[in-house]
Coordinates of C-alpha atoms in Angstrom, one line a residue:
Chain A
M30 CA 47.5 76.6 -69.1
K31 CA 45.1 77.7 -71.6
F32 CA 43.9 75.5 -74.3
T33 CA 43.0 76.6 -77.8
R34 CA 39.7 76.7 -79.1
L35 CA 39.7 75.9 -82.7
L36 CA 37.0 75.1 -85.2
L37 CA 37.1 71.5 -85.8
G38 CA 38.2 71.1 -89.4
I39 CA 36.1 69.1 -91.8
F40 CA 38.3 67.6 -94.4
T41 CA 37.4 66.7 -97.9
L42 CA 40.5 65.4 -99.7
L43 CA 40.7 66.1 -103.3
P44 CA 40.0 62.5 -105.0
L45 CA 43.3 61.3 -106.4
L46 CA 43.5 60.1 -109.8
A47 CA 45.4 56.9 -110.1
L48 CA 48.1 57.8 -112.3
A49 CA 49.3 54.5 -113.3
A50 CA 50.7 54.6 -116.6
G51 CA 48.9 52.1 -118.8
C52 CA 50.9 49.2 -120.3
G53 CA 50.4 47.8 -123.7
G54 CA 47.6 45.3 -123.5
G55 CA 47.8 41.8 -124.8
G56 CA 48.5 40.9 -128.2
G57 CA 52.1 41.9 -128.7
G58 CA 53.9 41.7 -131.9
G59 CA 51.6 43.0 -134.4
G60 CA 53.6 45.2 -136.4
D61 CA 54.0 43.1 -139.5
S62 CA 53.8 44.5 -142.9
E63 CA 50.7 42.8 -143.9
S64 CA 48.8 44.4 -141.0
P65 CA 48.7 48.2 -141.0
L66 CA 48.6 50.3 -137.9
V67 CA 45.2 51.7 -137.5
S68 CA 45.2 53.6 -134.1
I69 CA 47.3 54.7 -131.2
T70 CA 46.1 55.0 -127.6
V71 CA 47.9 57.2 -125.2
T72 CA 47.7 56.8 -121.6
P73 CA 46.9 58.1 -118.9
A74 CA 44.0 59.6 -120.9
N75 CA 43.4 62.4 -118.6
S76 CA 45.9 63.4 -115.9
T77 CA 47.0 66.3 -113.7
I78 CA 50.5 67.0 -112.8
A79 CA 52.2 69.8 -111.0
A80 CA 54.4 72.6 -112.5
G81 CA 57.7 71.0 -112.3
G82 CA 56.4 67.6 -111.9
T83 CA 57.0 64.7 -114.4
L84 CA 54.7 61.9 -115.5
Q85 CA 55.4 58.9 -117.8
F86 CA 53.0 58.5 -120.8
S87 CA 52.5 55.3 -122.8
A88 CA 51.5 54.8 -126.4
V89 CA 49.9 51.5 -127.6
G90 CA 49.3 50.9 -131.2
T91 CA 46.5 48.6 -132.5
Y92 CA 46.9 46.9 -135.8
A93 CA 44.3 46.0 -138.5
N94 CA 44.7 42.3 -137.4
G95 CA 43.7 43.2 -133.9
K96 CA 47.1 43.0 -132.3
T97 CA 48.7 45.5 -130.2
A98 CA 52.1 46.5 -129.5
D99 CA 53.9 49.1 -127.1
L100 CA 54.9 51.9 -129.4
T101 CA 56.2 54.3 -126.5
A102 CA 59.8 54.1 -127.8
A103 CA 58.8 54.1 -131.3
A104 CA 56.6 57.1 -131.5
T105 CA 57.4 60.8 -131.9
W106 CA 56.0 62.7 -129.1
S107 CA 54.7 66.3 -128.9
S108 CA 52.8 68.6 -126.7
S109 CA 50.2 71.0 -128.4
V110 CA 51.0 73.7 -126.0
E111 CA 54.8 73.7 -125.0
A112 CA 54.2 76.5 -122.6
V113 CA 52.0 74.1 -120.5
A114 CA 53.9 70.9 -120.6
S115 CA 56.9 69.6 -122.4
V116 CA 57.4 65.9 -123.5
N117 CA 60.8 64.1 -123.8
N118 CA 61.8 62.6 -127.2
A119 CA 65.2 61.2 -126.2
A120 CA 65.8 57.5 -126.5
G121 CA 65.3 56.0 -123.3
S122 CA 63.0 58.8 -121.9
K123 CA 60.4 59.1 -124.7
G124 CA 56.9 60.0 -123.3
A125 CA 58.1 61.6 -120.0
V126 CA 56.0 64.8 -119.8
T127 CA 57.0 67.6 -117.3
G128 CA 54.6 70.3 -116.3
V129 CA 55.7 73.9 -117.2
A130 CA 52.9 76.1 -116.0
A131 CA 49.3 76.0 -115.2
G132 CA 46.9 75.1 -118.1
S133 CA 45.9 72.3 -120.2
T134 CA 47.4 70.6 -123.3
A135 CA 47.3 67.5 -125.4
I136 CA 50.1 65.0 -125.6
I137 CA 50.4 63.5 -128.9
A138 CA 52.2 60.3 -129.9
M139 CA 52.8 59.8 -133.7
V140 CA 54.0 56.7 -135.9
G141 CA 53.9 57.4 -139.5
T142 CA 50.7 59.0 -140.3
V143 CA 48.8 57.6 -137.2
S144 CA 48.6 59.4 -134.1
G145 CA 46.7 59.5 -130.7
S146 CA 46.5 61.8 -127.7
A147 CA 45.7 62.4 -124.2
N148 CA 44.8 65.5 -122.2
V149 CA 46.8 66.6 -119.3
T150 CA 46.3 69.5 -116.9
V151 CA 49.1 71.3 -115.1
T152 CA 48.6 72.9 -111.9
G153 CA 50.6 75.8 -110.9
A154 CA 53.8 75.6 -108.8
G155 CA 52.8 75.3 -105.1
A156 CA 49.7 73.4 -105.8
V157 CA 49.4 69.7 -104.9
S158 CA 52.6 68.1 -105.3
P159 CA 53.0 64.3 -104.8
N160 CA 55.5 64.8 -101.9
V161 CA 54.1 67.3 -99.8
M162 CA 51.7 67.1 -96.9
T163 CA 50.2 70.1 -95.1
I164 CA 51.0 70.9 -91.6
T165 CA 49.0 73.2 -89.4
V166 CA 50.2 74.3 -86.2
N167 CA 47.1 74.5 -84.2
G168 CA 44.8 75.5 -87.0
S169 CA 42.4 73.6 -89.2
L170 CA 44.1 70.1 -89.0
C171 CA 44.1 70.3 -85.2
S172 CA 41.2 69.5 -82.9
D173 CA 39.5 72.2 -80.8
S174 CA 41.2 70.7 -77.8
S175 CA 44.6 71.2 -78.9
Y176 CA 47.5 72.7 -76.7
L177 CA 50.0 75.3 -77.6
N178 CA 52.3 74.7 -80.5
K179 CA 50.9 71.6 -81.7
P180 CA 51.6 70.5 -85.2
C181 CA 48.9 68.4 -86.9
V182 CA 48.7 66.5 -90.0
S183 CA 45.8 64.3 -91.7
V184 CA 46.8 60.7 -92.7
T185 CA 44.6 58.6 -94.8
I186 CA 44.4 54.9 -93.7
C187 CA 43.0 52.1 -95.8
N188 CA 42.1 48.5 -95.3
P189 CA 45.1 46.5 -96.8
G190 CA 44.8 45.9 -100.4
S191 CA 41.6 47.8 -100.7
T192 CA 40.5 51.4 -101.7
T193 CA 38.4 51.6 -98.6
C194 CA 40.1 54.6 -96.7
R195 CA 39.4 57.1 -94.0
T196 CA 41.3 60.3 -93.7
I197 CA 42.0 61.2 -90.2
P198 CA 42.9 64.8 -89.0
D199 CA 44.5 65.7 -85.7
I200 CA 47.5 63.4 -86.1
L201 CA 50.5 64.8 -84.1
L202 CA 53.5 65.2 -86.4
D203 CA 56.4 63.8 -84.3
T204 CA 60.0 63.8 -85.4
G205 CA 60.7 62.2 -81.9
S206 CA 59.2 58.9 -82.6
Y207 CA 58.8 56.3 -85.3
G208 CA 55.6 54.8 -86.8
L209 CA 52.1 55.5 -87.0
R210 CA 49.7 55.2 -83.9
I211 CA 46.0 55.8 -84.4
F212 CA 43.2 55.5 -81.7
K213 CA 40.8 52.6 -82.8
D214 CA 37.7 54.8 -82.6
T215 CA 38.9 57.0 -85.2
I216 CA 38.6 54.2 -87.8
P217 CA 35.5 52.2 -86.6
D218 CA 34.6 51.1 -90.1
L219 CA 38.0 49.8 -91.3
T220 CA 39.2 46.4 -90.8
L221 CA 42.9 46.2 -90.6
A222 CA 45.1 43.0 -90.6
Q223 CA 46.1 41.9 -87.2
V224 CA 49.9 40.9 -87.1
P225 CA 50.2 37.6 -85.8
S226 CA 52.7 36.6 -83.1
G227 CA 52.8 32.7 -83.0
S228 CA 49.3 31.7 -82.5
G229 CA 48.5 34.9 -80.8
S230 CA 48.2 38.7 -81.8
L231 CA 51.0 41.0 -81.5
A232 CA 50.3 44.1 -79.2
E233 CA 52.5 47.0 -78.1
C234 CA 53.1 49.2 -75.0
V235 CA 54.8 52.3 -75.9
Q236 CA 56.0 54.7 -73.1
F237 CA 56.7 58.3 -73.6
A238 CA 59.1 60.5 -71.7
D239 CA 56.2 62.5 -70.3
G240 CA 55.1 59.5 -68.3
S241 CA 52.1 58.7 -70.7
S242 CA 51.9 55.4 -72.6
L243 CA 49.9 54.0 -75.5
W244 CA 48.7 50.5 -75.6
G245 CA 47.1 48.2 -78.4
P246 CA 47.6 45.7 -81.2
V247 CA 49.8 45.8 -84.0
Q248 CA 48.0 45.7 -87.3
V249 CA 48.8 46.2 -90.9
A250 CA 47.2 49.2 -92.6
G251 CA 47.4 51.0 -95.9
V252 CA 48.9 54.3 -94.9
K253 CA 48.7 57.2 -97.6
L254 CA 50.7 60.3 -96.8
G255 CA 49.7 63.3 -98.8
N256 CA 49.6 62.2 -102.6
E257 CA 52.2 59.5 -102.1
P258 CA 51.2 55.9 -103.0
V259 CA 49.8 53.8 -100.3
V260 CA 52.3 51.9 -98.2
E261 CA 51.1 48.8 -96.2
I262 CA 52.9 48.6 -93.0
P263 CA 52.4 47.6 -89.4
V264 CA 50.9 50.4 -87.3
Q265 CA 49.8 50.5 -83.6
V266 CA 45.9 50.6 -83.2
V267 CA 45.5 52.4 -79.8
D268 CA 43.0 50.5 -77.7
A269 CA 43.4 50.3 -73.9
S270 CA 40.8 47.7 -73.8
F271 CA 42.9 45.1 -75.8
G272 CA 43.7 42.0 -73.9
T273 CA 45.3 42.7 -70.5
R274 CA 47.7 45.7 -70.3
P275 CA 51.1 44.9 -69.0
N276 CA 52.4 47.0 -65.8
Q277 CA 54.1 49.5 -67.9
C278 CA 50.9 50.3 -69.8
Q279 CA 48.7 50.6 -66.6
N280 CA 48.4 54.4 -67.2
A281 CA 48.0 53.9 -70.9
D282 CA 45.7 56.6 -72.5
L283 CA 42.1 55.5 -72.5
S284 CA 40.9 57.8 -75.1
R285 CA 41.9 60.4 -77.8
Q286 CA 40.4 63.0 -75.5
S287 CA 42.8 62.4 -72.8
A288 CA 45.7 62.1 -75.3
R289 CA 44.5 65.3 -77.2
F290 CA 45.1 63.7 -80.6
N291 CA 43.7 61.1 -82.8
G292 CA 47.1 59.5 -83.4
I293 CA 50.9 60.2 -83.7
L294 CA 52.9 60.1 -87.0
G295 CA 56.5 59.3 -86.0
V296 CA 58.7 60.3 -88.9
G297 CA 62.2 60.5 -87.2
I298 CA 65.3 59.1 -88.3
S299 CA 64.7 55.4 -87.5
T300 CA 62.9 52.8 -89.7
E301 CA 61.4 50.8 -86.6
D302 CA 60.2 52.0 -83.2
C303 CA 62.3 49.2 -81.6
G304 CA 64.9 47.7 -84.0
P305 CA 67.3 44.7 -83.6
I306 CA 67.0 44.4 -79.9
C307 CA 63.4 43.5 -80.1
V308 CA 64.3 40.7 -82.7
S309 CA 66.3 38.8 -80.1
N310 CA 64.9 39.7 -76.8
P311 CA 61.5 38.9 -75.7
G312 CA 61.7 40.8 -72.4
I313 CA 62.3 44.4 -73.5
G314 CA 58.9 45.5 -72.6
L315 CA 57.6 47.0 -75.8
Y316 CA 56.2 43.9 -77.7
Y317 CA 53.5 41.5 -76.4
R318 CA 52.0 38.3 -77.7
C319 CA 48.3 38.2 -76.7
S320 CA 46.3 35.0 -76.7
G321 CA 42.9 35.7 -75.5
A322 CA 43.3 38.3 -72.6
N323 CA 46.7 36.9 -71.7
C324 CA 49.5 39.0 -73.1
S325 CA 53.2 38.3 -72.3
G326 CA 56.6 39.7 -73.8
T327 CA 57.7 38.3 -77.2
A328 CA 60.4 38.9 -79.7
V329 CA 59.4 40.5 -83.1
A330 CA 60.9 40.3 -86.5
L331 CA 62.0 43.7 -87.8
A332 CA 59.5 43.8 -90.4
S333 CA 56.5 43.2 -88.0
Q334 CA 57.6 46.0 -85.7
V335 CA 55.6 49.3 -86.1
Q336 CA 57.3 51.0 -89.0
N337 CA 58.2 54.7 -89.8
P338 CA 56.2 55.0 -93.2
V339 CA 58.9 57.4 -94.8
P340 CA 61.6 54.6 -95.6
H341 CA 58.6 52.7 -97.3
L342 CA 57.7 55.4 -99.8
P343 CA 59.0 55.3 -103.3
P344 CA 62.9 55.6 -103.8
Q345 CA 62.5 59.2 -104.8
D346 CA 60.9 60.3 -101.6
N347 CA 62.1 57.8 -98.9
N348 CA 65.5 59.2 -97.9
G349 CA 64.4 61.9 -95.6
I350 CA 61.9 64.6 -94.6
I351 CA 61.7 68.3 -94.5
V352 CA 59.6 70.1 -92.0
Q353 CA 59.1 73.6 -93.1
L354 CA 57.1 76.2 -91.1
P355 CA 56.8 79.9 -91.5
A356 CA 58.3 82.3 -89.0
V357 CA 55.9 83.9 -86.4
P358 CA 56.4 87.3 -84.8
F359 CA 56.9 88.0 -81.1
D360 CA 53.8 87.4 -79.1
G361 CA 52.6 84.6 -81.4
V362 CA 49.9 84.0 -83.9
V363 CA 46.6 82.1 -83.6
S364 CA 47.7 79.3 -85.9
T365 CA 50.1 78.9 -89.1
S366 CA 50.5 76.3 -91.6
G367 CA 53.4 74.7 -93.5
S368 CA 54.7 71.6 -95.3
L369 CA 56.0 68.2 -94.6
I370 CA 58.0 67.3 -97.6
F371 CA 59.2 63.7 -98.7
G372 CA 62.6 63.1 -100.1
I373 CA 65.8 65.1 -99.9
G374 CA 67.7 66.4 -103.0
T375 CA 65.5 64.5 -105.4
R376 CA 62.9 66.9 -106.8
P377 CA 62.8 70.6 -107.4
N378 CA 60.9 71.1 -104.3
N379 CA 63.2 69.1 -101.9
T380 CA 66.6 70.2 -103.1
P381 CA 68.3 72.2 -100.2
A382 CA 70.2 75.4 -100.8
S383 CA 73.0 74.7 -98.4
P384 CA 71.9 73.9 -94.9
T385 CA 74.5 72.8 -92.1
V386 CA 74.3 69.1 -91.7
F387 CA 74.7 67.6 -88.2
P388 CA 75.4 63.8 -88.1
T389 CA 73.4 62.3 -85.3
D390 CA 74.0 59.0 -83.3
E391 CA 71.6 56.0 -83.9
F392 CA 68.9 57.6 -81.9
G393 CA 68.8 60.9 -83.8
D394 CA 70.8 62.8 -81.1
F395 CA 73.5 65.3 -81.3
R396 CA 74.9 67.9 -78.8
T397 CA 73.9 71.3 -77.7
V398 CA 76.2 73.5 -75.5
Y399 CA 74.3 76.1 -73.6
N400 CA 75.8 78.4 -71.0
G401 CA 79.0 76.1 -71.0
V402 CA 77.1 72.8 -70.4
N403 CA 77.2 70.1 -73.1
S404 CA 74.3 68.0 -73.3
T405 CA 72.3 65.5 -75.4
S406 CA 70.0 67.3 -77.6
F407 CA 67.3 66.4 -80.4
L408 CA 65.0 68.3 -82.8
D409 CA 61.4 67.3 -81.9
T410 CA 58.2 68.6 -83.6
G411 CA 56.4 66.6 -80.9
S412 CA 57.6 68.9 -78.0
N413 CA 55.8 72.1 -77.8
G414 CA 58.4 74.3 -76.3
L415 CA 62.3 74.6 -75.9
Y416 CA 63.3 72.5 -73.0
F417 CA 66.8 72.9 -71.6
P418 CA 68.7 72.7 -68.4
N419 CA 68.3 75.9 -66.4
V420 CA 72.0 76.5 -65.8
P421 CA 73.5 79.7 -64.4
P422 CA 72.7 82.4 -65.1
E423 CA 69.4 81.0 -64.4
L424 CA 66.1 82.1 -65.9
P425 CA 63.2 82.9 -63.9
T426 CA 60.6 80.1 -63.9
C427 CA 56.8 80.7 -63.6
P428 CA 55.0 80.2 -60.2
D429 CA 53.7 76.8 -59.3
P430 CA 51.8 74.9 -60.8
D431 CA 53.6 76.1 -64.0
S432 CA 57.2 76.0 -62.4
G433 CA 58.5 73.9 -65.3
W434 CA 58.1 76.9 -67.6
Y435 CA 60.1 80.0 -67.9
C436 CA 58.6 83.3 -67.0
P437 CA 61.3 86.0 -67.4
P438 CA 59.6 89.5 -67.2
V439 CA 60.8 90.5 -70.6
T440 CA 61.5 88.2 -73.6
R441 CA 65.3 87.2 -73.6
E442 CA 67.4 86.5 -76.5
L443 CA 69.7 83.6 -75.7
F444 CA 72.3 81.4 -77.6
A445 CA 73.3 77.9 -77.8
T446 CA 75.7 75.8 -80.0
T447 CA 74.5 72.7 -81.8
V448 CA 77.3 70.2 -82.4
G449 CA 77.1 67.1 -84.6
A450 CA 77.2 63.8 -82.6
F451 CA 80.9 63.0 -83.3
G452 CA 82.1 66.7 -82.6
S453 CA 81.5 68.6 -85.8
P454 CA 80.2 70.7 -87.2
S455 CA 79.1 73.4 -84.8
A456 CA 76.7 76.4 -85.3
T457 CA 75.3 79.2 -82.9
V458 CA 71.6 79.1 -82.7
P459 CA 69.9 82.4 -81.3
F460 CA 66.4 81.6 -79.5
Y461 CA 64.1 83.4 -77.4
I462 CA 62.3 82.8 -74.1
G463 CA 59.3 84.8 -73.1
N464 CA 56.9 84.8 -70.4
L465 CA 54.7 81.6 -70.7
L466 CA 51.9 82.8 -68.5
N467 CA 51.6 86.2 -70.3
L468 CA 51.6 84.7 -73.6
A469 CA 49.2 81.8 -72.7
N470 CA 46.8 84.5 -71.6
S471 CA 46.5 85.9 -75.2
P472 CA 44.3 84.6 -77.8
N473 CA 47.3 83.2 -79.6
N474 CA 48.5 79.6 -79.7
V475 CA 51.9 79.5 -81.7
F476 CA 54.8 81.0 -80.1
K477 CA 58.5 80.9 -80.8
E478 CA 59.5 82.1 -77.4
I479 CA 58.1 79.5 -75.0
G480 CA 60.3 77.0 -73.2
G481 CA 60.8 75.1 -69.8
T482 CA 63.3 73.3 -67.8
S483 CA 65.0 70.1 -68.4
T484 CA 66.8 67.7 -66.3
F485 CA 68.9 65.8 -68.8
G486 CA 69.4 67.6 -72.0
F487 CA 68.3 70.2 -74.7
D488 CA 65.0 69.4 -76.5
W489 CA 64.6 71.7 -79.3
G490 CA 60.8 71.6 -79.8
L491 CA 58.4 73.2 -82.3
P492 CA 59.7 76.8 -81.8
F493 CA 62.9 75.7 -83.3
F494 CA 61.2 74.8 -86.5
L495 CA 59.5 78.1 -87.0
G496 CA 61.1 80.0 -89.9
R497 CA 63.2 77.2 -90.9
Q498 CA 63.6 74.2 -93.2
V499 CA 64.6 71.2 -91.0
F500 CA 66.0 68.2 -92.7
F501 CA 65.9 64.8 -91.2
G502 CA 68.0 62.1 -93.0
M503 CA 66.7 58.7 -92.7
E504 CA 69.1 56.1 -91.3
G505 CA 71.1 54.3 -93.8
K506 CA 69.6 56.3 -96.8
A507 CA 71.9 58.2 -99.1
S508 CA 71.0 61.9 -100.1
S509 CA 72.5 65.0 -101.5
L510 CA 73.2 66.0 -97.8
G511 CA 74.9 62.5 -97.1
T512 CA 73.8 59.4 -95.5
G513 CA 71.5 59.3 -92.5
P514 CA 70.9 59.5 -89.8
Y515 CA 71.6 63.3 -89.7
V516 CA 69.6 66.5 -89.1
A517 CA 70.3 69.6 -91.1
Y518 CA 69.0 73.1 -91.0
Chain B
M21 CA 68.7 59.4 -41.8
N22 CA 65.1 59.1 -41.2
L23 CA 64.2 56.4 -43.7
P24 CA 63.9 52.9 -42.8
N25 CA 65.7 50.1 -44.8
S26 CA 62.7 49.3 -46.7
T27 CA 63.4 52.6 -48.4
L28 CA 66.7 51.4 -49.9
L29 CA 65.0 48.1 -50.9
V30 CA 62.8 50.0 -53.0
L31 CA 65.5 51.6 -55.0
M32 CA 67.1 48.1 -55.6
G33 CA 63.9 46.7 -56.9
L34 CA 63.6 49.6 -59.3
L35 CA 67.0 48.7 -60.6
T36 CA 66.3 44.9 -61.3
F37 CA 62.9 45.4 -62.9
A38 CA 64.4 48.0 -65.3
L39 CA 66.9 45.3 -66.5
A40 CA 64.1 42.6 -66.5
G41 CA 61.6 44.4 -68.6
S42 CA 59.1 41.7 -67.0
G43 CA 58.6 40.0 -64.0
P44 CA 59.1 41.0 -60.4
A45 CA 62.4 41.6 -58.8
H46 CA 63.4 41.9 -55.3
A47 CA 65.9 44.8 -54.7
T48 CA 64.4 48.1 -54.0
L49 CA 65.5 51.8 -53.6
G50 CA 67.1 52.0 -50.2
E51 CA 68.5 48.4 -50.0
G52 CA 72.0 47.3 -49.8
S53 CA 74.5 46.4 -52.8
D54 CA 74.5 42.8 -52.1
S55 CA 70.9 42.4 -53.7
I56 CA 72.0 44.2 -56.6
A57 CA 74.5 41.4 -57.6
K58 CA 71.9 38.7 -56.8
D59 CA 69.4 40.6 -59.1
R60 CA 71.9 41.2 -61.8
K61 CA 72.6 37.6 -62.0
A62 CA 69.0 36.6 -62.2
L63 CA 68.5 39.2 -65.0
S64 CA 71.5 38.1 -67.2
A65 CA 72.4 41.7 -66.9
V66 CA 76.2 42.6 -67.1
K67 CA 78.1 44.5 -64.5
R68 CA 80.1 47.1 -66.7
A69 CA 81.9 49.4 -64.2
T70 CA 82.2 50.6 -60.7
T71 CA 83.4 54.0 -60.2
S72 CA 84.2 55.6 -57.0
H73 CA 83.7 59.3 -55.9
A74 CA 84.3 61.1 -52.7
K75 CA 81.1 60.7 -51.4
Y76 CA 79.5 57.8 -53.1
S77 CA 80.1 55.0 -55.5
V78 CA 78.4 54.1 -58.9
Q79 CA 77.8 50.5 -60.1
E80 CA 76.5 50.4 -63.8
V81 CA 74.8 47.4 -65.2
A82 CA 73.6 46.9 -68.7
S83 CA 70.8 44.7 -70.1
D84 CA 70.0 44.5 -73.9
A85 CA 67.3 47.3 -73.3
T86 CA 68.6 49.6 -70.6
V87 CA 71.7 50.9 -68.9
V88 CA 71.1 51.3 -65.1
R89 CA 73.5 53.1 -62.7
E90 CA 72.9 52.8 -59.0
F91 CA 74.4 55.2 -56.7
L92 CA 75.4 53.9 -53.2
T93 CA 76.3 55.8 -50.1
P94 CA 79.8 54.7 -48.5
S95 CA 77.9 52.3 -46.1
G96 CA 76.5 50.6 -49.1
V97 CA 72.8 51.9 -49.4
V98 CA 71.3 52.7 -52.8
F99 CA 70.1 56.5 -52.5
A100 CA 69.5 56.9 -56.2
I101 CA 69.2 55.1 -59.6
A102 CA 69.4 56.5 -63.1
W103 CA 68.7 54.8 -66.4
K104 CA 69.2 55.3 -70.1
G105 CA 67.8 53.0 -72.8
L106 CA 65.1 51.9 -74.9
V107 CA 62.4 51.5 -72.3
P108 CA 62.2 53.0 -68.6
P109 CA 62.1 50.6 -65.9
D110 CA 58.8 49.5 -64.3
L111 CA 58.6 51.5 -61.4
T112 CA 55.9 49.3 -59.8
V113 CA 58.7 47.0 -58.7
L114 CA 61.6 49.5 -58.5
L115 CA 60.2 51.9 -56.2
G116 CA 58.9 49.2 -53.7
S117 CA 57.4 50.8 -50.8
Y118 CA 57.9 54.1 -52.3
F119 CA 55.6 53.2 -55.3
D120 CA 52.2 54.1 -53.8
E121 CA 53.5 57.5 -52.8
Y122 CA 54.9 58.0 -56.4
K123 CA 51.7 56.7 -58.0
E124 CA 49.6 59.0 -55.9
A125 CA 51.8 62.1 -56.7
K126 CA 51.8 61.2 -60.4
R127 CA 48.1 61.1 -60.2
Q128 CA 47.8 64.4 -58.9
L129 CA 49.8 66.0 -61.4
P130 CA 47.9 67.4 -64.3
R131 CA 48.7 66.0 -67.5
K132 CA 51.2 68.1 -69.6
H133 CA 50.7 67.6 -73.2
G134 CA 53.3 68.2 -75.7
Q135 CA 56.1 67.7 -73.5
R136 CA 59.0 64.9 -73.4
R137 CA 59.8 65.3 -69.6
S138 CA 58.2 64.8 -66.4
R139 CA 59.0 65.3 -62.6
V140 CA 57.0 63.5 -60.0
K141 CA 57.7 64.5 -56.4
G142 CA 56.4 62.6 -53.6
D143 CA 57.0 63.2 -50.0
R144 CA 60.0 61.0 -50.0
V145 CA 60.9 60.2 -53.5
V146 CA 61.5 62.1 -56.9
V147 CA 61.2 60.6 -60.2
E148 CA 62.4 62.5 -63.2
T149 CA 62.0 61.3 -66.9
W150 CA 63.4 62.9 -70.1
G151 CA 64.1 61.9 -73.9
H152 CA 62.1 60.3 -76.8
M153 CA 61.6 57.2 -78.4
R154 CA 64.3 54.4 -78.3
N155 CA 66.4 56.9 -76.0
L156 CA 64.5 57.4 -72.7
Q157 CA 66.4 58.6 -69.6
G158 CA 65.4 59.0 -66.0
R159 CA 66.1 58.9 -62.4
A160 CA 64.7 58.1 -59.0
Y161 CA 66.2 59.0 -55.8
D162 CA 65.2 59.8 -52.1
P163 CA 66.4 63.2 -51.3
A164 CA 66.7 62.4 -47.6
L165 CA 69.2 59.6 -48.4
V166 CA 71.5 61.7 -50.7
P167 CA 74.7 62.1 -48.9
T168 CA 75.5 65.8 -48.0
G169 CA 77.5 67.5 -50.6
V170 CA 76.2 65.5 -53.6
R171 CA 74.5 67.6 -56.2
I172 CA 71.2 66.1 -57.7
D173 CA 72.8 66.8 -61.2
E174 CA 75.3 64.1 -60.5
I175 CA 72.6 61.6 -60.7
H176 CA 72.4 60.7 -64.4

């Protein structure tokens, strides 16, 4: 296998304006006839919204007697340039500003002859949206030691309750797991809050299906995804030197160099990485209570388990995700980039056309039928190829040591049928398998036509996502596509 | 059959450890079916079903975390174990005398990043895993113990 050599991206996040709409400060009352209104303050004073985005403004009046009052509902609102941003004057929605097109305008609130204004800048459509994160497949968000078809994001991690944050790139975007795991040495100057377990500290051993594992304490961090507000949730701080590793984590990754990522962002359909079983049973082998160096199995309340951040986002954005990546040609490209979008059917940028919705079981799994064989199946950005049983007519595999990969002499077009977990709907999916060794010998890193063998089922890895919008409905959350868990494309 | 009884003992141990999630167990791959019952009781696992096929029988037991199916030859020797659940079994115990061989074979395998599967093949034992968080599957078997006419695909 060849590994990509990519420039290590250096990231500078745009500082984000805190867009908290101001509330009328103290005072209250005020509007008595003896004390005339002398000024109106409109907040936020300077703000930026995307075309199509909406932001609530407030108006606070100050009277001659020094008292103040919230005049948001009483004021008449206007925008000096309606072509840039419009403002709602309907009862119940007063002061809601919607970006129309790139530019600047003043938002004005008037009561009688007194007025106040605030400036708003509207960025063009496709510019920074609150619910969008950039994904690069290989490319600038991935480290230079990345492997083929690796989708990377950057995540901002903050001390709890603090604005001290660090933005960490090279985080693997993984729809096949749940929760954020981050190597300790990527955040050396942050102090997260250890989750207690009795009188000890909570730690976790996560085993992955490739035989690797991650070990380390569970700590509360402020997690900021794109321009979403910070959510404070338990994350796993990956640290093989923490306490004493249990048997299950004897081979835990010792470094991000061996893991080939700084962390994993698990955004699949589940809220927790274990669920109710770990609440009642201390012997599962995932969670441990460490006192000094001694660690033993422990039960863990749901809220203390490592949490998928998506269900914790504001309601508008927490019912699901969309993974959106561009198509790539045969023979691949060096890198590509797309979007991770939060929320389904709640904003102009996350309202689906009409994808086919496949209900999944509690694990996010559905069925795939390939060459007449019906097996368990899942959609996984964390898998870098299409892995499926090599049932007759068999595909040629590569010579050892790459015999787990397919190596047909010419690229093959194949078909499989995806089926909802409960028998419907079903849809035919064309896909491609090329010669892994030939492709890996090129300068390219992102391929739609790489795949390998699987013993147990059909793993639709990253190639499936190229050229598609793929929806994941969070468990128990309603959306315009139904209530999760589901996948749709 | 060129394997000692200790081989079977190893598979049985694999089973019990999978169900316990912690602590050692005593049955291993290659052992007889009596130790399965003993360990199941010790582990509070529940026997769910026994199914008979022409060339082998399958006993299925379940704990909170994992369902384990043990594959027995007509003479009652465990020749394979398959599992599905929240966590994989701890192979340290379950593979018993096979474990060192498995560990060495795994150590020599190059790390394959970006995959959700593995296949480790030692001289006497094959261990395969697949899946994703909260739904991990796998199997371990000794090819020399698999009865003639049984396809490996039947072990799941």
